[in-house]
mmCIF file of C-alpha atoms in Angstrom:
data_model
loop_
_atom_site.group_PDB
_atom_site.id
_atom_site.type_symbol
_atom_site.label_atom_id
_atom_site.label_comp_id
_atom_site.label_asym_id
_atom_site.label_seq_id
_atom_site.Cartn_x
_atom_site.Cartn_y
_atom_site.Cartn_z
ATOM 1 C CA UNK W 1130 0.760 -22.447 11.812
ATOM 2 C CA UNK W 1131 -1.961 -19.923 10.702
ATOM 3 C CA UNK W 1132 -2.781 -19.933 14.267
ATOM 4 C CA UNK W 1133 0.772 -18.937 15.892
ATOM 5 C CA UNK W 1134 1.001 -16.697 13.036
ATOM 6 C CA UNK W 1135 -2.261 -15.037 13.886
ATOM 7 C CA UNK W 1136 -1.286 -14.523 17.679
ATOM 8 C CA UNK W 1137 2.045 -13.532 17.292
ATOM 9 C CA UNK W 1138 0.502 -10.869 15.358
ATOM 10 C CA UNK W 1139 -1.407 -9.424 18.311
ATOM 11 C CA UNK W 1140 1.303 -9.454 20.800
ATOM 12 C CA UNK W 1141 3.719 -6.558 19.359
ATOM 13 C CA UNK W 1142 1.959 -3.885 21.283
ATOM 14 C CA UNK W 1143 2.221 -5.458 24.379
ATOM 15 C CA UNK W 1144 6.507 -5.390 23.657
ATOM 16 C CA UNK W 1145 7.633 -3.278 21.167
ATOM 17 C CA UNK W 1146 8.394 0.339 21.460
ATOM 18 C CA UNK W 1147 7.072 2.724 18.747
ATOM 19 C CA UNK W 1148 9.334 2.732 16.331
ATOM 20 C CA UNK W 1149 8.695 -0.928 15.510
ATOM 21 C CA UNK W 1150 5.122 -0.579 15.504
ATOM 22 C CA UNK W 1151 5.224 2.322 13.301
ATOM 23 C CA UNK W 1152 7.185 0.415 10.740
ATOM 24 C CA UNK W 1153 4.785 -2.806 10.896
ATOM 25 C CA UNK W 1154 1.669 0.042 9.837
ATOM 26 C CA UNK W 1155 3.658 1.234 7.264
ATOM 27 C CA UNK W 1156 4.244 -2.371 6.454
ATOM 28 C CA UNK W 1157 0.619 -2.892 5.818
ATOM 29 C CA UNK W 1158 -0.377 0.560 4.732
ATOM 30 C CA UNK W 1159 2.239 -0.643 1.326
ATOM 31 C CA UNK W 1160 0.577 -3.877 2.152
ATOM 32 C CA UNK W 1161 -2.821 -2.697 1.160
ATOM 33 C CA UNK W 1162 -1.645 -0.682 -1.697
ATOM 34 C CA UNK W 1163 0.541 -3.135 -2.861
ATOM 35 C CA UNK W 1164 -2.786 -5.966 -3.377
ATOM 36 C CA UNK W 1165 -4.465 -2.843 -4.911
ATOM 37 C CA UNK W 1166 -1.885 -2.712 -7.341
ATOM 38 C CA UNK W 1167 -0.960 -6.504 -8.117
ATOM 39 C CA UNK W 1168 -4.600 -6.930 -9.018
ATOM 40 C CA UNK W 1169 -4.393 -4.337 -11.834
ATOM 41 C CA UNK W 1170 -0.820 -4.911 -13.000
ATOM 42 C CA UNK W 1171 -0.146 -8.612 -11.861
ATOM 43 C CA UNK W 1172 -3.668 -9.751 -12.818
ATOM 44 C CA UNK W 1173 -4.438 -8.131 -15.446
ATOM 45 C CA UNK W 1174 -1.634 -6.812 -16.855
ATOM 46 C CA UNK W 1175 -2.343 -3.371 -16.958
ATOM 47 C CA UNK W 1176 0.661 -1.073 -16.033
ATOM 48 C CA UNK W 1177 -0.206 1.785 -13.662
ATOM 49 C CA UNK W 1178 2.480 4.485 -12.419
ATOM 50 C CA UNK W 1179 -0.168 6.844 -11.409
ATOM 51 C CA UNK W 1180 -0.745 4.587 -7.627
ATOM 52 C CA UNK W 1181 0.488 7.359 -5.166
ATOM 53 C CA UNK W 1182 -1.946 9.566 -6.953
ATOM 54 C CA UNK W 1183 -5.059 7.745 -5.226
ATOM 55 C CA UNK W 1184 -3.056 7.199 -2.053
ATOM 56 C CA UNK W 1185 -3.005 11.206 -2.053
ATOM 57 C CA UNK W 1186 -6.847 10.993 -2.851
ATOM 58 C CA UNK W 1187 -7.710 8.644 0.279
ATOM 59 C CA UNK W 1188 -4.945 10.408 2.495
ATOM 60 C CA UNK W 1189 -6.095 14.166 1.617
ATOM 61 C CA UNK W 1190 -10.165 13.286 1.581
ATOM 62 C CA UNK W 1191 -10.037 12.124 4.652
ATOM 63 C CA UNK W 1192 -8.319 15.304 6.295
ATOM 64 C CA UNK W 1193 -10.389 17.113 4.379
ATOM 65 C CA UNK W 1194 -13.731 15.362 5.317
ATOM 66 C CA UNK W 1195 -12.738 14.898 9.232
ATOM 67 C CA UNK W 1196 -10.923 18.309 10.003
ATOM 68 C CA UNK W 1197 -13.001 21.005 11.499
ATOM 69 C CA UNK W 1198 -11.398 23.256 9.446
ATOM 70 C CA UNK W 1199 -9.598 26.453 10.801
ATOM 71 C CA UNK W 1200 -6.410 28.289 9.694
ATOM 72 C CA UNK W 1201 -7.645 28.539 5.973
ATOM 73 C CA UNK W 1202 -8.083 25.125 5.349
ATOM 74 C CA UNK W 1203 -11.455 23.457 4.123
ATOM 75 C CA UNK W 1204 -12.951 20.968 6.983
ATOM 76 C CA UNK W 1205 -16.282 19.679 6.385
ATOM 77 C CA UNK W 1206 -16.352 17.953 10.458
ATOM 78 C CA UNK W 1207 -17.718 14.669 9.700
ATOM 79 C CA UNK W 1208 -17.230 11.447 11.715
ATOM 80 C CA UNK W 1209 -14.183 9.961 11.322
ATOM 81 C CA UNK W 1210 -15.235 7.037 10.106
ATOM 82 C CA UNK W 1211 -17.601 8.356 7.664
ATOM 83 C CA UNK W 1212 -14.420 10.058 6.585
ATOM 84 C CA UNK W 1213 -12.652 7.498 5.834
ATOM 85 C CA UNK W 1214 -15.093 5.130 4.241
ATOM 86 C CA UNK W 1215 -15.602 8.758 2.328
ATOM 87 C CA UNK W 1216 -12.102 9.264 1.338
ATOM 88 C CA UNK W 1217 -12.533 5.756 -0.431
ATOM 89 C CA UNK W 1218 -15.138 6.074 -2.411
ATOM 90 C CA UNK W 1219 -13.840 9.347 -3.417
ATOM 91 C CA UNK W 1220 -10.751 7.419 -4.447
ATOM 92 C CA UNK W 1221 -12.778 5.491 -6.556
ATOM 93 C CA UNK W 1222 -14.670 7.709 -8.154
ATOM 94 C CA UNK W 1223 -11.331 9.007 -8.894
ATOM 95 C CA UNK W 1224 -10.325 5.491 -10.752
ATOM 96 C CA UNK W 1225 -13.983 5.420 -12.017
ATOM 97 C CA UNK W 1226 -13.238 9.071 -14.158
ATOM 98 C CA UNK W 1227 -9.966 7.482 -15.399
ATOM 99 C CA UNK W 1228 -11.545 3.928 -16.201
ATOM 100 C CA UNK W 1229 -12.700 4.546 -19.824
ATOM 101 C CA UNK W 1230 -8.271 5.775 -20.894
ATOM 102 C CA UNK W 1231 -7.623 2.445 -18.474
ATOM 103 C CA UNK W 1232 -10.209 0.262 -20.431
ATOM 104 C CA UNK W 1233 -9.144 1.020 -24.212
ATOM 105 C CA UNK W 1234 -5.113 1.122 -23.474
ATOM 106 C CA UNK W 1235 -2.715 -0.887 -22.436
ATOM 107 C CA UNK W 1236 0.934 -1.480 -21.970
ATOM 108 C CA UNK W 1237 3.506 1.543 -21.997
ATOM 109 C CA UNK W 1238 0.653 3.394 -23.188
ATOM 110 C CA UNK W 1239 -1.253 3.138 -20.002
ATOM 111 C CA UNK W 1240 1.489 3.548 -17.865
ATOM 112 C CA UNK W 1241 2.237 6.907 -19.413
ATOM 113 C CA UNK W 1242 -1.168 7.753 -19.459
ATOM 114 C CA UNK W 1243 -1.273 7.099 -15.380
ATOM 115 C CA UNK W 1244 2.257 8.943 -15.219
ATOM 116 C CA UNK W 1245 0.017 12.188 -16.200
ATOM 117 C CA UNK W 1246 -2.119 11.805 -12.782
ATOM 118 C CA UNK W 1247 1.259 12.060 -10.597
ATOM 119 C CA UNK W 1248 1.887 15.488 -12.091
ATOM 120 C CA UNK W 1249 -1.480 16.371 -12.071
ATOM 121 C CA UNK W 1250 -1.665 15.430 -8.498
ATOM 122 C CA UNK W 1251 1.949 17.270 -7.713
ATOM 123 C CA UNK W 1252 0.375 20.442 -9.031
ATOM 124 C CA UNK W 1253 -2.707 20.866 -6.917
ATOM 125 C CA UNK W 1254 -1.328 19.074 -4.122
ATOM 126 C CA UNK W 1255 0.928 22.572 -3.535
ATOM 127 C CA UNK W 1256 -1.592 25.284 -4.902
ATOM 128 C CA UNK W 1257 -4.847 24.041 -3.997
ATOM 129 C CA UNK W 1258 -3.886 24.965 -0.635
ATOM 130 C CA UNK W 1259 -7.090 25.542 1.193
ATOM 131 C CA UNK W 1260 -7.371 22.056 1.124
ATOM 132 C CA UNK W 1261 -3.912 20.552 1.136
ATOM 133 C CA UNK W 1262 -2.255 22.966 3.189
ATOM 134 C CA UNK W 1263 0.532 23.429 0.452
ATOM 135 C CA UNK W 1264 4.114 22.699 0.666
ATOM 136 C CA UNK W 1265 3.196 22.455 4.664
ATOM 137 C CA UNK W 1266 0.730 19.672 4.098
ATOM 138 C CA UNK W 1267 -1.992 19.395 7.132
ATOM 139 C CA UNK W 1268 -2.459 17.439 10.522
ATOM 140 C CA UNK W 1269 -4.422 14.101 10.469
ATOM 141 C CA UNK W 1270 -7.715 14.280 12.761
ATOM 142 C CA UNK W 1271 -7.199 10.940 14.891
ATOM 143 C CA UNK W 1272 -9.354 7.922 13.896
ATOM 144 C CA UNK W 1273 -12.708 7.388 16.349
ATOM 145 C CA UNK W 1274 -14.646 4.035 16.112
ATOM 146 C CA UNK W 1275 -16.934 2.863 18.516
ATOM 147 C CA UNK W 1276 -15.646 5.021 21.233
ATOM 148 C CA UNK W 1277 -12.314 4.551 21.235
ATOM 149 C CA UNK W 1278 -9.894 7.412 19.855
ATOM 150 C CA UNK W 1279 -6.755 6.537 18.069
ATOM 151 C CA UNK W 1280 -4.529 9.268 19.309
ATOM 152 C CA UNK W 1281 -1.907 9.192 22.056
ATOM 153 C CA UNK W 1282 -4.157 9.467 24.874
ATOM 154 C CA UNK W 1283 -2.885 6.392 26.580
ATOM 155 C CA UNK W 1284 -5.489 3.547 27.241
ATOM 156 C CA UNK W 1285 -3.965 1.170 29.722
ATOM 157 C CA UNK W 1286 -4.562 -2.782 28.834
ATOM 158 C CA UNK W 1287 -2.990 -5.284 30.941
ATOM 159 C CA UNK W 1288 -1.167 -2.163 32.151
ATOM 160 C CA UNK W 1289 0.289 -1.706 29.486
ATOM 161 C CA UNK W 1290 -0.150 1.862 27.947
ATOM 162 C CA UNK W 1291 -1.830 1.701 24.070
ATOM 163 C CA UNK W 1292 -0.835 4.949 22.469
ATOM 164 C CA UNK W 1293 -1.710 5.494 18.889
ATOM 165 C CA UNK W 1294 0.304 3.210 17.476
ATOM 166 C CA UNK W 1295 -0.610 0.371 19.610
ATOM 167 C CA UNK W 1296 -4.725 1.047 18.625
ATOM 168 C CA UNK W 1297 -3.852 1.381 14.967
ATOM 169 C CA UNK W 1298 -2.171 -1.710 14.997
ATOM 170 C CA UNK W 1299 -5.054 -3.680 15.452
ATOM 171 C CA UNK W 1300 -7.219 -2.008 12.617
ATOM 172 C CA UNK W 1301 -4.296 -2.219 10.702
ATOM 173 C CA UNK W 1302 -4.274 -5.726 11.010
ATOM 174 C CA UNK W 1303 -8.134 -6.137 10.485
ATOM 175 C CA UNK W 1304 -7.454 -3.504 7.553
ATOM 176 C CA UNK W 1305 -4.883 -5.864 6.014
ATOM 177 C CA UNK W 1306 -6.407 -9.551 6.808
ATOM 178 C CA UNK W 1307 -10.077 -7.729 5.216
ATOM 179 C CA UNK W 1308 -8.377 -6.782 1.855
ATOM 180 C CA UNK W 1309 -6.357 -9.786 1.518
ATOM 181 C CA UNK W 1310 -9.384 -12.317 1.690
ATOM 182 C CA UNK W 1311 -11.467 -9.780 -0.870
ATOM 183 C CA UNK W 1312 -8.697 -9.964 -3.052
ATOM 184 C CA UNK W 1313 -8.059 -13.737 -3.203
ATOM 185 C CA UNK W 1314 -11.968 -14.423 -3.324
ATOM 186 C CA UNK W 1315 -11.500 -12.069 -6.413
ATOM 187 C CA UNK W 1316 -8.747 -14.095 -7.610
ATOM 188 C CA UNK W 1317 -10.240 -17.436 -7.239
ATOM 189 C CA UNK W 1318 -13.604 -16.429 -8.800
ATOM 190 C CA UNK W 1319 -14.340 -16.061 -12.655
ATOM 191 C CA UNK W 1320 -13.333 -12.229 -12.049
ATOM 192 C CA UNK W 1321 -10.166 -13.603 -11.159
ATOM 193 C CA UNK W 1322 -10.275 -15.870 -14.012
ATOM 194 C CA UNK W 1323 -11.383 -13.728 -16.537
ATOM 195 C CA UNK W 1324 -8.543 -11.439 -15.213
ATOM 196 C CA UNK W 1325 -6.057 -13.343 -16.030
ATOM 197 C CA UNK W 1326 -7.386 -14.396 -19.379
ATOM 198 C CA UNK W 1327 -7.293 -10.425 -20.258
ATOM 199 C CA UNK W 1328 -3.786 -10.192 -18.777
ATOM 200 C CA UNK W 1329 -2.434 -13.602 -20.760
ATOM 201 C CA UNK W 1330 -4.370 -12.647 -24.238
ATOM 202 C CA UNK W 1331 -6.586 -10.174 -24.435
ATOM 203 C CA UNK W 1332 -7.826 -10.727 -27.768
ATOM 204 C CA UNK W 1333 -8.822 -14.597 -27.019
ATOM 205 C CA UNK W 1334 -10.561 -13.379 -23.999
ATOM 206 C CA UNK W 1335 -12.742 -11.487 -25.856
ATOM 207 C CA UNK W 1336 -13.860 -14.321 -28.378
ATOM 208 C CA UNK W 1337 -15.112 -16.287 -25.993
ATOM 209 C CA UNK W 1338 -17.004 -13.839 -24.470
ATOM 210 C CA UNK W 1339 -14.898 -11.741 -21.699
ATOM 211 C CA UNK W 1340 -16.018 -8.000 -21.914
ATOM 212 C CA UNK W 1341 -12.221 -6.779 -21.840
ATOM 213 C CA UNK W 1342 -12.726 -2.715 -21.558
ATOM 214 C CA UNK W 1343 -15.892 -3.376 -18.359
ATOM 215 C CA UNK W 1344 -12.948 -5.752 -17.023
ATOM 216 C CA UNK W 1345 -10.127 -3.348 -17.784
ATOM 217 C CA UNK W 1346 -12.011 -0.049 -16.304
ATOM 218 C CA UNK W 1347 -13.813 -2.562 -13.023
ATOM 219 C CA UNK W 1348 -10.303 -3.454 -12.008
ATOM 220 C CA UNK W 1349 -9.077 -0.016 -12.183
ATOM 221 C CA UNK W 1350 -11.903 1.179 -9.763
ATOM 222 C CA UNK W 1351 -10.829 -1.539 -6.994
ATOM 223 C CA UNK W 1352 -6.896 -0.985 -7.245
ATOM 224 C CA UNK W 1353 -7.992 2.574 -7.188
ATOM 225 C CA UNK W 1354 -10.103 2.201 -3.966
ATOM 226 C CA UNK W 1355 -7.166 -0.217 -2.178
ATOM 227 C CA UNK W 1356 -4.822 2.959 -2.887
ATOM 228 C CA UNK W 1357 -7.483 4.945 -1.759
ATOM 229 C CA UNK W 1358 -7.615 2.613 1.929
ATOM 230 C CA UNK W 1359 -4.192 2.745 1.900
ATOM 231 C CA UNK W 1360 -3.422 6.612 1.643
ATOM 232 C CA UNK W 1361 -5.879 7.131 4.761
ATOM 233 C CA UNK W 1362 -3.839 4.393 6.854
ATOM 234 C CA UNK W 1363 -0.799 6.057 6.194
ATOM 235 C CA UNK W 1364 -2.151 9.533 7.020
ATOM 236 C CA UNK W 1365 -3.034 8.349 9.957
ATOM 237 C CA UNK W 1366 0.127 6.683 10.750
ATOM 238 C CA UNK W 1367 2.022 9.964 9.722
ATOM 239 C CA UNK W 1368 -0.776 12.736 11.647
ATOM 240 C CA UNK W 1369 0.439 14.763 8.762
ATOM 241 C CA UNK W 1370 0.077 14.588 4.984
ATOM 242 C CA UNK W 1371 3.225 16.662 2.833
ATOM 243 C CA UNK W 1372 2.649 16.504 -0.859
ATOM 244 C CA UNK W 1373 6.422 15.549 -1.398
ATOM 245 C CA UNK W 1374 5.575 12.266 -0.632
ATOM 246 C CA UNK W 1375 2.938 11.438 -3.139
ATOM 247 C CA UNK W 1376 5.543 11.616 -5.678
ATOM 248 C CA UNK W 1377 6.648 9.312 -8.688
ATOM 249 C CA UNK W 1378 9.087 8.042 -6.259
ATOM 250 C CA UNK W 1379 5.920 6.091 -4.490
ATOM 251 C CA UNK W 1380 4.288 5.001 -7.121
ATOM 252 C CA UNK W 1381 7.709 3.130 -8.304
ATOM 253 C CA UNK W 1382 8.495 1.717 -4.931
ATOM 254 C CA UNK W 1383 5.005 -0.249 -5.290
ATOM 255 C CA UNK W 1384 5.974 -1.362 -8.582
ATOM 256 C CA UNK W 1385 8.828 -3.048 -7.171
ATOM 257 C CA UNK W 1386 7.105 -3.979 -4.495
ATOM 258 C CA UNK W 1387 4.638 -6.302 -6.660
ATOM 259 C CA UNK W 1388 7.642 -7.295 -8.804
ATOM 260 C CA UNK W 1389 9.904 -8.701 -6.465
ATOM 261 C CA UNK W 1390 6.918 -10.094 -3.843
ATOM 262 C CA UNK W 1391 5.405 -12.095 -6.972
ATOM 263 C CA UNK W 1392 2.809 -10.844 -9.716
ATOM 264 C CA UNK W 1393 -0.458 -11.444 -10.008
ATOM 265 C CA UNK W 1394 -0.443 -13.228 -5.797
ATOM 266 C CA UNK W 1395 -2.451 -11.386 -2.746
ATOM 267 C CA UNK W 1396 0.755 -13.211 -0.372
ATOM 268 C CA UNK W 1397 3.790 -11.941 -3.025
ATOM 269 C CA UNK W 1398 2.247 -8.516 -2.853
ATOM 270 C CA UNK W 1399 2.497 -8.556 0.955
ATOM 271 C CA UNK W 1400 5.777 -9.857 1.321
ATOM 272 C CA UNK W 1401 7.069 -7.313 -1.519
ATOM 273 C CA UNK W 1402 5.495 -4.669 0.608
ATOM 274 C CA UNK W 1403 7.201 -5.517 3.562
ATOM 275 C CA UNK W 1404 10.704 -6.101 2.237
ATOM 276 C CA UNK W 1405 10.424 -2.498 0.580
ATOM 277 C CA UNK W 1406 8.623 -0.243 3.265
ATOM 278 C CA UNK W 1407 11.214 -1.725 5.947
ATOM 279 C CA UNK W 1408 14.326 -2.171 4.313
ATOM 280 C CA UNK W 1409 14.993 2.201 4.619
ATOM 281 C CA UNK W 1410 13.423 2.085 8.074
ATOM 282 C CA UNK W 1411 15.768 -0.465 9.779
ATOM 283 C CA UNK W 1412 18.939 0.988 7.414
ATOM 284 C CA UNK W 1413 17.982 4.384 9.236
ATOM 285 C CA UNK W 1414 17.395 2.874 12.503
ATOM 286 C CA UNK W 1415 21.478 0.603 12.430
ATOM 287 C CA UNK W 1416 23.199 2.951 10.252
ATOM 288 C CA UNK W 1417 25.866 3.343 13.066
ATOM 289 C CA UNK W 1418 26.758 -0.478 12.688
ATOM 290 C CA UNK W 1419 26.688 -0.714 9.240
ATOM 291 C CA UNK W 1420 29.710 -0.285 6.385
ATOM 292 C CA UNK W 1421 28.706 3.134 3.908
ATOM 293 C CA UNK W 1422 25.626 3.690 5.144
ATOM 294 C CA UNK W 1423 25.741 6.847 7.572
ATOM 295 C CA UNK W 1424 23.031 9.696 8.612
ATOM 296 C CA UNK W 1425 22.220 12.539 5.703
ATOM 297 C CA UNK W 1426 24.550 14.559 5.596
ATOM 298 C CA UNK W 1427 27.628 13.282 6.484
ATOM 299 C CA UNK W 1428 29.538 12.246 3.865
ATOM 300 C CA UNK W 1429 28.369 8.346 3.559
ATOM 301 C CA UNK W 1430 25.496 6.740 1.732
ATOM 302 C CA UNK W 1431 21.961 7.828 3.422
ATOM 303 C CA UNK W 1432 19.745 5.252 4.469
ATOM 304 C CA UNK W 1433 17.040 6.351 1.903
ATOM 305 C CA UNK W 1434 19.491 5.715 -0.939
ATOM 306 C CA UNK W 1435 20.950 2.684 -0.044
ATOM 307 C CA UNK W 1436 17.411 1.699 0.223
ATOM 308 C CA UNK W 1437 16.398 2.230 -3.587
ATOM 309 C CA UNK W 1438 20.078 0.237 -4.338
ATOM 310 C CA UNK W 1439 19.244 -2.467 -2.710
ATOM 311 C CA UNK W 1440 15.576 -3.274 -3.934
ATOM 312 C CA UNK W 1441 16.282 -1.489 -7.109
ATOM 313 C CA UNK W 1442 18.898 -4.771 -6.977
ATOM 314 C CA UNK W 1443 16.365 -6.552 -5.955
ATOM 315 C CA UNK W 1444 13.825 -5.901 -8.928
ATOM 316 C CA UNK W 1445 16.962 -6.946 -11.377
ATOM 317 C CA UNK W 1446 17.856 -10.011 -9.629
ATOM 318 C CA UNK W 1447 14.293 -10.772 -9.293
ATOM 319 C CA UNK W 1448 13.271 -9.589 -13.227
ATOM 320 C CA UNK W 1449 16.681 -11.840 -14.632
ATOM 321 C CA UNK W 1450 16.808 -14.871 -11.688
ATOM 322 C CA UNK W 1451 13.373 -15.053 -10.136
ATOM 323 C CA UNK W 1452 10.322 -14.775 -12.327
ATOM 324 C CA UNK W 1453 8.068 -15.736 -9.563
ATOM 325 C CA UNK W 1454 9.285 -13.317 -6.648
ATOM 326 C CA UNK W 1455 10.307 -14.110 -3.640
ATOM 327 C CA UNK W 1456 7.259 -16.225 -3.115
ATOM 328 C CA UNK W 1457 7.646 -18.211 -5.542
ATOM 329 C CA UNK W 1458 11.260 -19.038 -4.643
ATOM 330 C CA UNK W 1459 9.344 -19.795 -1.053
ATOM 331 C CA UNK W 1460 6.861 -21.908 -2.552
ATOM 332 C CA UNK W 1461 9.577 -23.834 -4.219
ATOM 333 C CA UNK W 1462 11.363 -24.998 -1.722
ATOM 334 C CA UNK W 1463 8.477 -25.953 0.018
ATOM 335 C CA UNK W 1464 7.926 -28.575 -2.615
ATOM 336 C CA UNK W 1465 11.116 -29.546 -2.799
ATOM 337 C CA UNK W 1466 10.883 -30.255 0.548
ATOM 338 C CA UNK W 1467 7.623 -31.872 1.012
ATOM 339 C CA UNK W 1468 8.703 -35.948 1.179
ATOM 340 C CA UNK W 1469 5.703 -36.820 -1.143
ATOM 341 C CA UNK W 1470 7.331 -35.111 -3.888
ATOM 342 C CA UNK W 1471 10.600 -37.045 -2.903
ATOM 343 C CA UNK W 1472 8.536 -40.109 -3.795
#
């Protein structure tokens, strides 16, 4: 099964058009963020709502360190690549500054402490313009690995054309699968143990020996750096960063995204991602066929708001029905299922 999963994975360049192919990187662009996230909040119970704050960092540091600069915005013209691994660490660092407030509170108190870094990110997002590009955001140099350019200079395999969609599938995918197996060796570990301990009482953790604030401010690095990751994937997705979107609206749509996927799970985190980054795409893309949902602007329900209703229903149901998430409720039935249970 992991097998037909894996190659049915690699065949939607060959047949989809772009649209779809866009929405499957944005899939795993949340994807990414999302594990980020579910190891700091789901595993260790730390609250963040400061997450679109690093995907900003990642998505902005890499324009910044891969642009050539021109029109009065700060390039520095390094590799792509370097860029990108660049933007991460820089993402990191970012996490590493806010570590010791991450390590000593917890609760509401953290997530209002992380609420502070969206407006502080708002704010020089549109006036440090020389390196943001302001309320007009910037173009996204193209990716280049090895050769091979991810822009829309068409590359014909199996003659079929691979635009930049079809190439950033693929890393997407190696993006994804490379995060998800960190982050469940992580899990499965003593870090992952000792995680959980801190997230289920942090007070016994530390009697026998768990150092809860290295814990606390080590976890808050790697969620920082997955945000990081995931802020350059979608920039490159986009090929143009606005600040509007690294708003407090992002940063709760990957709350619910680890809530109603399944807490504290690399695989709940992934399906939560892709049940909230393509529920507004495919409302947008059959709003003609469906009842109150219409385009902006004319007098129904827009696609983006009928989004948030339905996976802001979702958290509820999810928060009141379905502790687990909607991998859990998978999971279940599985065993239910299975006939050695039966017996």
């Amino acid at each position: 099964m992991w097998a037909a999963g894996g190659l049915l994975l690699l065949l939607p360049p060959f047949y989809l058009d772009r649209f779809w192919l866009q929405a499957g990187l944005f899939a795993m662009a949340a994807a990414i963020g999302a594990i980020g996230l579910n190891l700091l909040t789901g595993s260790t119970g730390q609250l963040s709502m400061g997450h679109a704050f690093f995907l900003a960092i990642g998505a902005y540091g890499y324009c910044v360190f891969a642009a050539e600069g021109g029109d009065g915005l700060t390039g520095l013209g390094l590799p792509t690549w370097l860029a990108a691994v660049l933007a991460v660490l820089v993402a990191g660092l970012a996490g590493g500054v806010f570590s010791p407030i991450a390590g000593r509170l917890r609760g509401a108190y953290l997530g209002i402490a992380t609420l502070a870094l969206i407006f502080i990110g708002q704010h020089v997002l549109f006036n440090a313009k020389d390196l943001t590009g302001g309320f007009n955001g910037r173009d996204v140099p193209p990716l280049s690995l090895f050769g091979l350019t991810f822009d829309d200079t068409e590359l014909l395999v199996a003659n079929v054309p691979f635009g930049s969609a079809e190439k950033l599938w693929y890393a997407g995918l190696v993006l994804l699968c490379g995060c998800g197996l960190f982050a469940r060796g992580v899990l499965r570990g003593r870090p992952g143990r000792a995680m959980n301990a801190i997230r289920d009482h942090r007070i016994a953790a530390g009697v026998i020996g768990v150092p809860v604030a290295r814990y606390r401010a080590a976890v808050f690095v790697l969620s920082s750096m997955y945000a990081g990751l995931a802020g350059v994937l979608l920039a490159l997705v986009f090929q143009r960063t606005v600040p509007d979107y690294f708003g407090i609206t992002l940063s709760l749509e990957y709350l619910a995204m680890i809530v109603i996927g399944g807490l504290g799970s690399v695989s709940g985190a992934v399906v939560g991602a892709v049940f909230v980054s393509l529920l507004p795409q495919l409302l947008t893309r059959y709003s003609d066929a469906l009842p109150l949902v219409s385009a902006p602007g004319t007098g129904g329900v827009a696609p983006g708001e009928a989004s948030r209703y339905l996976y802001g229903a979702a958290v509820v149901a999810v928060v009141l029905f379905l502790p687990g998430g909607l991998l859990r409720v998978a999971a279940g039935r599985r065993f239910r299922t299975d006939p050695g249970e039966e017996r």
